[in-house]
PDB file of C-alpha atoms and ligand atoms in Angstrom:
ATOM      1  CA  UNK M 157     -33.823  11.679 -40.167  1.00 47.00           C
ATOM      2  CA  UNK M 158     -31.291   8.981 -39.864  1.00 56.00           C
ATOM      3  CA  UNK M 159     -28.541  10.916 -37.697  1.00 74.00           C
ATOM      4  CA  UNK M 160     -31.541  11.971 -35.269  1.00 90.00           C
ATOM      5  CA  UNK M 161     -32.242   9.925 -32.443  1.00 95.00           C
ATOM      6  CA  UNK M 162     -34.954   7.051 -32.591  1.00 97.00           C
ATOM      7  CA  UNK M 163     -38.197   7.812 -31.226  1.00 96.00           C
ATOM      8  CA  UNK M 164     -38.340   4.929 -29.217  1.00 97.00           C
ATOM      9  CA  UNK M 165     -35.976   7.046 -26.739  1.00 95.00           C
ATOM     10  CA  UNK M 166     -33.224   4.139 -26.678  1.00 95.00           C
ATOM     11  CA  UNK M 167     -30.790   6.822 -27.472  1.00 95.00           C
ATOM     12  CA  UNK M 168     -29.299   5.543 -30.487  1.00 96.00           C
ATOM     13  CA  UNK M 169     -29.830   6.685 -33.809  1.00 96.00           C
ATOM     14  CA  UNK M 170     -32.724   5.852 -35.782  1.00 96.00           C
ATOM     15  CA  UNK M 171     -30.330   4.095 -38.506  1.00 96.00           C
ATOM     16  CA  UNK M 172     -28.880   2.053 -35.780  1.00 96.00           C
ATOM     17  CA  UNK M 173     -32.235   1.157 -33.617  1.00 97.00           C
ATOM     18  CA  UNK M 174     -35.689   1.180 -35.386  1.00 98.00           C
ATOM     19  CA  UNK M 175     -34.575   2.625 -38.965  1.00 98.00           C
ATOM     20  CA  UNK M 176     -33.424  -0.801 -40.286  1.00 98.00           C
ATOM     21  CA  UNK M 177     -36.464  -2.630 -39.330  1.00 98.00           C
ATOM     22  CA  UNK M 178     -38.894  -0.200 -41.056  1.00 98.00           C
ATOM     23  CA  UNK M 179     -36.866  -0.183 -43.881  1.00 98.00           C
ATOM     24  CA  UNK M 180     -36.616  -4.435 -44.401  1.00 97.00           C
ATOM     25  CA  UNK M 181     -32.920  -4.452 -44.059  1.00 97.00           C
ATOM     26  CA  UNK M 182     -32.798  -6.443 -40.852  1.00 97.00           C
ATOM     27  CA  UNK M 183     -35.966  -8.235 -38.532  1.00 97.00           C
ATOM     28  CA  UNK M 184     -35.764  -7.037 -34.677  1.00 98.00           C
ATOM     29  CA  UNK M 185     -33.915 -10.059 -32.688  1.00 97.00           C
ATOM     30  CA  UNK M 186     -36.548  -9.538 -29.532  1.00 98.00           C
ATOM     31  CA  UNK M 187     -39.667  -9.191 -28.629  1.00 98.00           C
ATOM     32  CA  UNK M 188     -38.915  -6.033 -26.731  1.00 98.00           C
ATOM     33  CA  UNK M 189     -36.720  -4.582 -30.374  1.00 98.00           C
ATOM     34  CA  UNK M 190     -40.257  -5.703 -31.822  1.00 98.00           C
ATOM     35  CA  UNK M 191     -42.221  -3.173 -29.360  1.00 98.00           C
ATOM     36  CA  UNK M 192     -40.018  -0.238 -29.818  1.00 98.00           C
ATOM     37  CA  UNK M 193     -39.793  -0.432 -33.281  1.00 98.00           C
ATOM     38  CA  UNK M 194     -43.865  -0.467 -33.346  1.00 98.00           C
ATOM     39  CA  UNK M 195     -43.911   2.617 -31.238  1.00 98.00           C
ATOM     40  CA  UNK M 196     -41.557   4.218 -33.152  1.00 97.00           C
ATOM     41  CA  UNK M 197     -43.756   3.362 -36.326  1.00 97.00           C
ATOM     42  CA  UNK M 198     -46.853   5.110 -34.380  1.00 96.00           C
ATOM     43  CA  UNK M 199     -45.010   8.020 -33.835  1.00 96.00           C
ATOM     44  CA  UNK M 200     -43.607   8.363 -37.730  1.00 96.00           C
ATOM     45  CA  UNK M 201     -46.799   7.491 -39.166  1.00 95.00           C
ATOM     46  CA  UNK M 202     -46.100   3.650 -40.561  1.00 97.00           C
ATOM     47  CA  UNK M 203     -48.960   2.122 -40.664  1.00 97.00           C
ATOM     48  CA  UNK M 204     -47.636  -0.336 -43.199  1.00 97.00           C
ATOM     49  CA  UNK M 205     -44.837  -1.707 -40.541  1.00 98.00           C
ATOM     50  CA  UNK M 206     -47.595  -1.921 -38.050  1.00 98.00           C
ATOM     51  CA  UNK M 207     -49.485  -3.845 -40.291  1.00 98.00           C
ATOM     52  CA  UNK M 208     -46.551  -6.817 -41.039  1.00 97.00           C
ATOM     53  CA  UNK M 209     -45.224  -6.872 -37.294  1.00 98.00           C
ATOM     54  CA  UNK M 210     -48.964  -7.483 -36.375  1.00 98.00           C
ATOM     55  CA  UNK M 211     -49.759 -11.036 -36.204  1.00 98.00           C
ATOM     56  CA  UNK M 212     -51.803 -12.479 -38.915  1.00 95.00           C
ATOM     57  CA  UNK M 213     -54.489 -13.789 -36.840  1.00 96.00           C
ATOM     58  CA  UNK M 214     -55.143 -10.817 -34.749  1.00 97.00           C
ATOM     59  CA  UNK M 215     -53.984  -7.918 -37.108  1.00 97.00           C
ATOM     60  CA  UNK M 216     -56.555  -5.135 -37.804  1.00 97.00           C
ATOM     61  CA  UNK M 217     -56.963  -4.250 -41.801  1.00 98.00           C
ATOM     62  CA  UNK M 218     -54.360  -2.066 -43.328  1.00 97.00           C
ATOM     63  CA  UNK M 219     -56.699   0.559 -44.072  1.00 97.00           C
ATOM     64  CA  UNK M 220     -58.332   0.947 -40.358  1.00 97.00           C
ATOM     65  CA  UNK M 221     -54.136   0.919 -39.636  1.00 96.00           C
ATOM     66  CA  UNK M 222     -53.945   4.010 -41.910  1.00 96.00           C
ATOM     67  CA  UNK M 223     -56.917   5.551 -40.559  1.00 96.00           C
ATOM     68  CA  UNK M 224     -55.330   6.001 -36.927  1.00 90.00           C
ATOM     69  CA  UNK M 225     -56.084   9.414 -36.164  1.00 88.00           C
ATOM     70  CA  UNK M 226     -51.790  10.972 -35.337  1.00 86.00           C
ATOM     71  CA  UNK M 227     -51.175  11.915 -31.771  1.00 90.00           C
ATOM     72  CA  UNK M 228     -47.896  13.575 -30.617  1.00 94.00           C
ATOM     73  CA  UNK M 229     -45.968  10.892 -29.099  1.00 95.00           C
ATOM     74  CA  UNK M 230     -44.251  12.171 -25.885  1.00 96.00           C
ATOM     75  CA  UNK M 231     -42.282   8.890 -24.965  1.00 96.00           C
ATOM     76  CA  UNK M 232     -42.007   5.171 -24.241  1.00 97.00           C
ATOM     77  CA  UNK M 233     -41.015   3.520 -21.202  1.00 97.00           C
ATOM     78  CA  UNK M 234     -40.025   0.006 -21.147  1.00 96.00           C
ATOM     79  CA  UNK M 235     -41.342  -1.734 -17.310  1.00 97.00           C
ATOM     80  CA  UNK M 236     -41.043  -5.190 -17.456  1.00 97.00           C
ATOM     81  CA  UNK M 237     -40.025  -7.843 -20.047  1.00 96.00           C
ATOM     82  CA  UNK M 238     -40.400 -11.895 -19.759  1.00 97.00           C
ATOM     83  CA  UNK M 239     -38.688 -13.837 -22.518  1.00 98.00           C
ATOM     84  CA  UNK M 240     -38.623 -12.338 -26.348  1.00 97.00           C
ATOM     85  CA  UNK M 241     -35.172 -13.170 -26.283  1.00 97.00           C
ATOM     86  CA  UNK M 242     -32.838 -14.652 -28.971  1.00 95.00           C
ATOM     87  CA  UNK M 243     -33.836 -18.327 -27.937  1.00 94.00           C
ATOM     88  CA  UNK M 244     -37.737 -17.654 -27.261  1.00 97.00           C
ATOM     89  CA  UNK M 245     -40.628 -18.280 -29.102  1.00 97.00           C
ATOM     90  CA  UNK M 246     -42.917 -16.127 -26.990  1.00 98.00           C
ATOM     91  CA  UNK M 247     -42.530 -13.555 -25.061  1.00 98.00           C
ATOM     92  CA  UNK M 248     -44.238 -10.170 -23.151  1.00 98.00           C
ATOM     93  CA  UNK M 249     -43.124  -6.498 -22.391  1.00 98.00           C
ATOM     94  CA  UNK M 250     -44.770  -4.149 -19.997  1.00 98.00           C
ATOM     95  CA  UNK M 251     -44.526  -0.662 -21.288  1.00 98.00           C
ATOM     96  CA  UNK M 252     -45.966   2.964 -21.084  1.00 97.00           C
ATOM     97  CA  UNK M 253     -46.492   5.413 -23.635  1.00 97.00           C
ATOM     98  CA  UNK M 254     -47.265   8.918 -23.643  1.00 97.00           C
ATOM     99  CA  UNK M 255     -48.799  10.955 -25.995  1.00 96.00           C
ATOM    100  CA  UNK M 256     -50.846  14.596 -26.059  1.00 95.00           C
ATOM    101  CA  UNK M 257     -54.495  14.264 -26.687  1.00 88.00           C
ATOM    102  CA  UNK M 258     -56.047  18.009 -26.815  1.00 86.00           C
ATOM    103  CA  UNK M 259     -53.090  19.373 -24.505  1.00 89.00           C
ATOM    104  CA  UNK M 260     -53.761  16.548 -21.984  1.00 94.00           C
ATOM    105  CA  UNK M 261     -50.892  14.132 -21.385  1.00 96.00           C
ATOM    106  CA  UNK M 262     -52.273  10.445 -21.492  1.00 95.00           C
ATOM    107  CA  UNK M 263     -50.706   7.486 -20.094  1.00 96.00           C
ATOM    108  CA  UNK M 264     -51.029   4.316 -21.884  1.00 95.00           C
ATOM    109  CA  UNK M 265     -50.380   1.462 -20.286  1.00 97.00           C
ATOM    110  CA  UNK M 266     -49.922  -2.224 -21.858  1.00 97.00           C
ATOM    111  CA  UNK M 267     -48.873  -5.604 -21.299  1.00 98.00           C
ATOM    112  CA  UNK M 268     -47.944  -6.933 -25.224  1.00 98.00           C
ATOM    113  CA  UNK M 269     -47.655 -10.508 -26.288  1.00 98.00           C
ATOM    114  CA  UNK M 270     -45.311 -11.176 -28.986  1.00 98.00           C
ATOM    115  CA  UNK M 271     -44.254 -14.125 -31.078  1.00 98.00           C
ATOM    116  CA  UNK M 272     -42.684 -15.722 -33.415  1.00 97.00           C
ATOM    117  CA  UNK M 273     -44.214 -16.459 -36.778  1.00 94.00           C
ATOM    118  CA  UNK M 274     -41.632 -18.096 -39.487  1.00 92.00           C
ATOM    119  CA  UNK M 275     -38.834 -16.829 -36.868  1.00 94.00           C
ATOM    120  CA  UNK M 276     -40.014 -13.600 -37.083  1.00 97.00           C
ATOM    121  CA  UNK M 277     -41.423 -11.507 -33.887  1.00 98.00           C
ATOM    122  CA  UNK M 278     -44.566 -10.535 -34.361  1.00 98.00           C
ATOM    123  CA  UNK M 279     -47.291  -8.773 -31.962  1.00 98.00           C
ATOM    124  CA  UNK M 280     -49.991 -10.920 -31.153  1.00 98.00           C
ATOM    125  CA  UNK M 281     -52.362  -8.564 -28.794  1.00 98.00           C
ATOM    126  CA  UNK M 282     -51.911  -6.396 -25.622  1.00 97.00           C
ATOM    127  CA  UNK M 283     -53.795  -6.136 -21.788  1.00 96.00           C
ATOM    128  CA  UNK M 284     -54.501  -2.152 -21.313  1.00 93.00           C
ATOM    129  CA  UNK M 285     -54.175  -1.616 -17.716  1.00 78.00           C
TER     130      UNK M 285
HETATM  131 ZN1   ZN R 275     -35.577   2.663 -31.855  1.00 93.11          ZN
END
């Protein structure tokens, strides 16, 4: 799928946006590269990326990762962002999410906390609003 466009909707290709970063040739630079690349990972099924950009401390087990029922992933919305830059050690992005759940469209709503661990983003947890 590499010439398609990246499910994160940033309308670049999935070799130049999320691909990379699932496939360990290159680390997302920001928190907000971070999020996307997670919700692209959701919608392709990775649990294993989900599993390393989770933080250590908070991270679910691999196996409950892989036992995430699939949803159809409609789109992603980014609303707000605060630090996650290049020069940050923390940081948070607002987002929405959409996905199909028995022909209903549901809205999910989170505030995510990334940061860095060993210079590497990393999610830490989310507030579902
Ligand atoms: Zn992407």
């Amino acid at each position: 799928m590499s010439e398609q466009l990246c499910p994160c909707g940033s309308g670049k290709s999935y070799d130049g946006c999320c691909g990379p970063y699932h496939a360990r040739r290159s680390d997302p630079p920001t928190a907000e590269a971070l999020m996307r690349s997670r919700y692209s990972a959701y919608v392709l099924g990775d649990a294993k990326y989900l599993y390393r950009s989770w933080d250590e401390q908070t991270r679910p087990s691999l196996p409950s990762l892989r036992a995430i029922p699939p949803v159809q992933w409609l789109g992603l919305t980014v609303e707000r962002r605060q630090a996650g830059g290049l020069d940050d050690e923390q940081g948070t992005v607002a987002f929405v999410a959409r996905y199909l759940d028995g022909g209903r469209v549901v809205e999910l709503a989170e505030t995510s906390h990334f940061r860095r661990r060993n210079g590497k983003w990393v999610y830490v947890d989310g507030d579902v609003s």
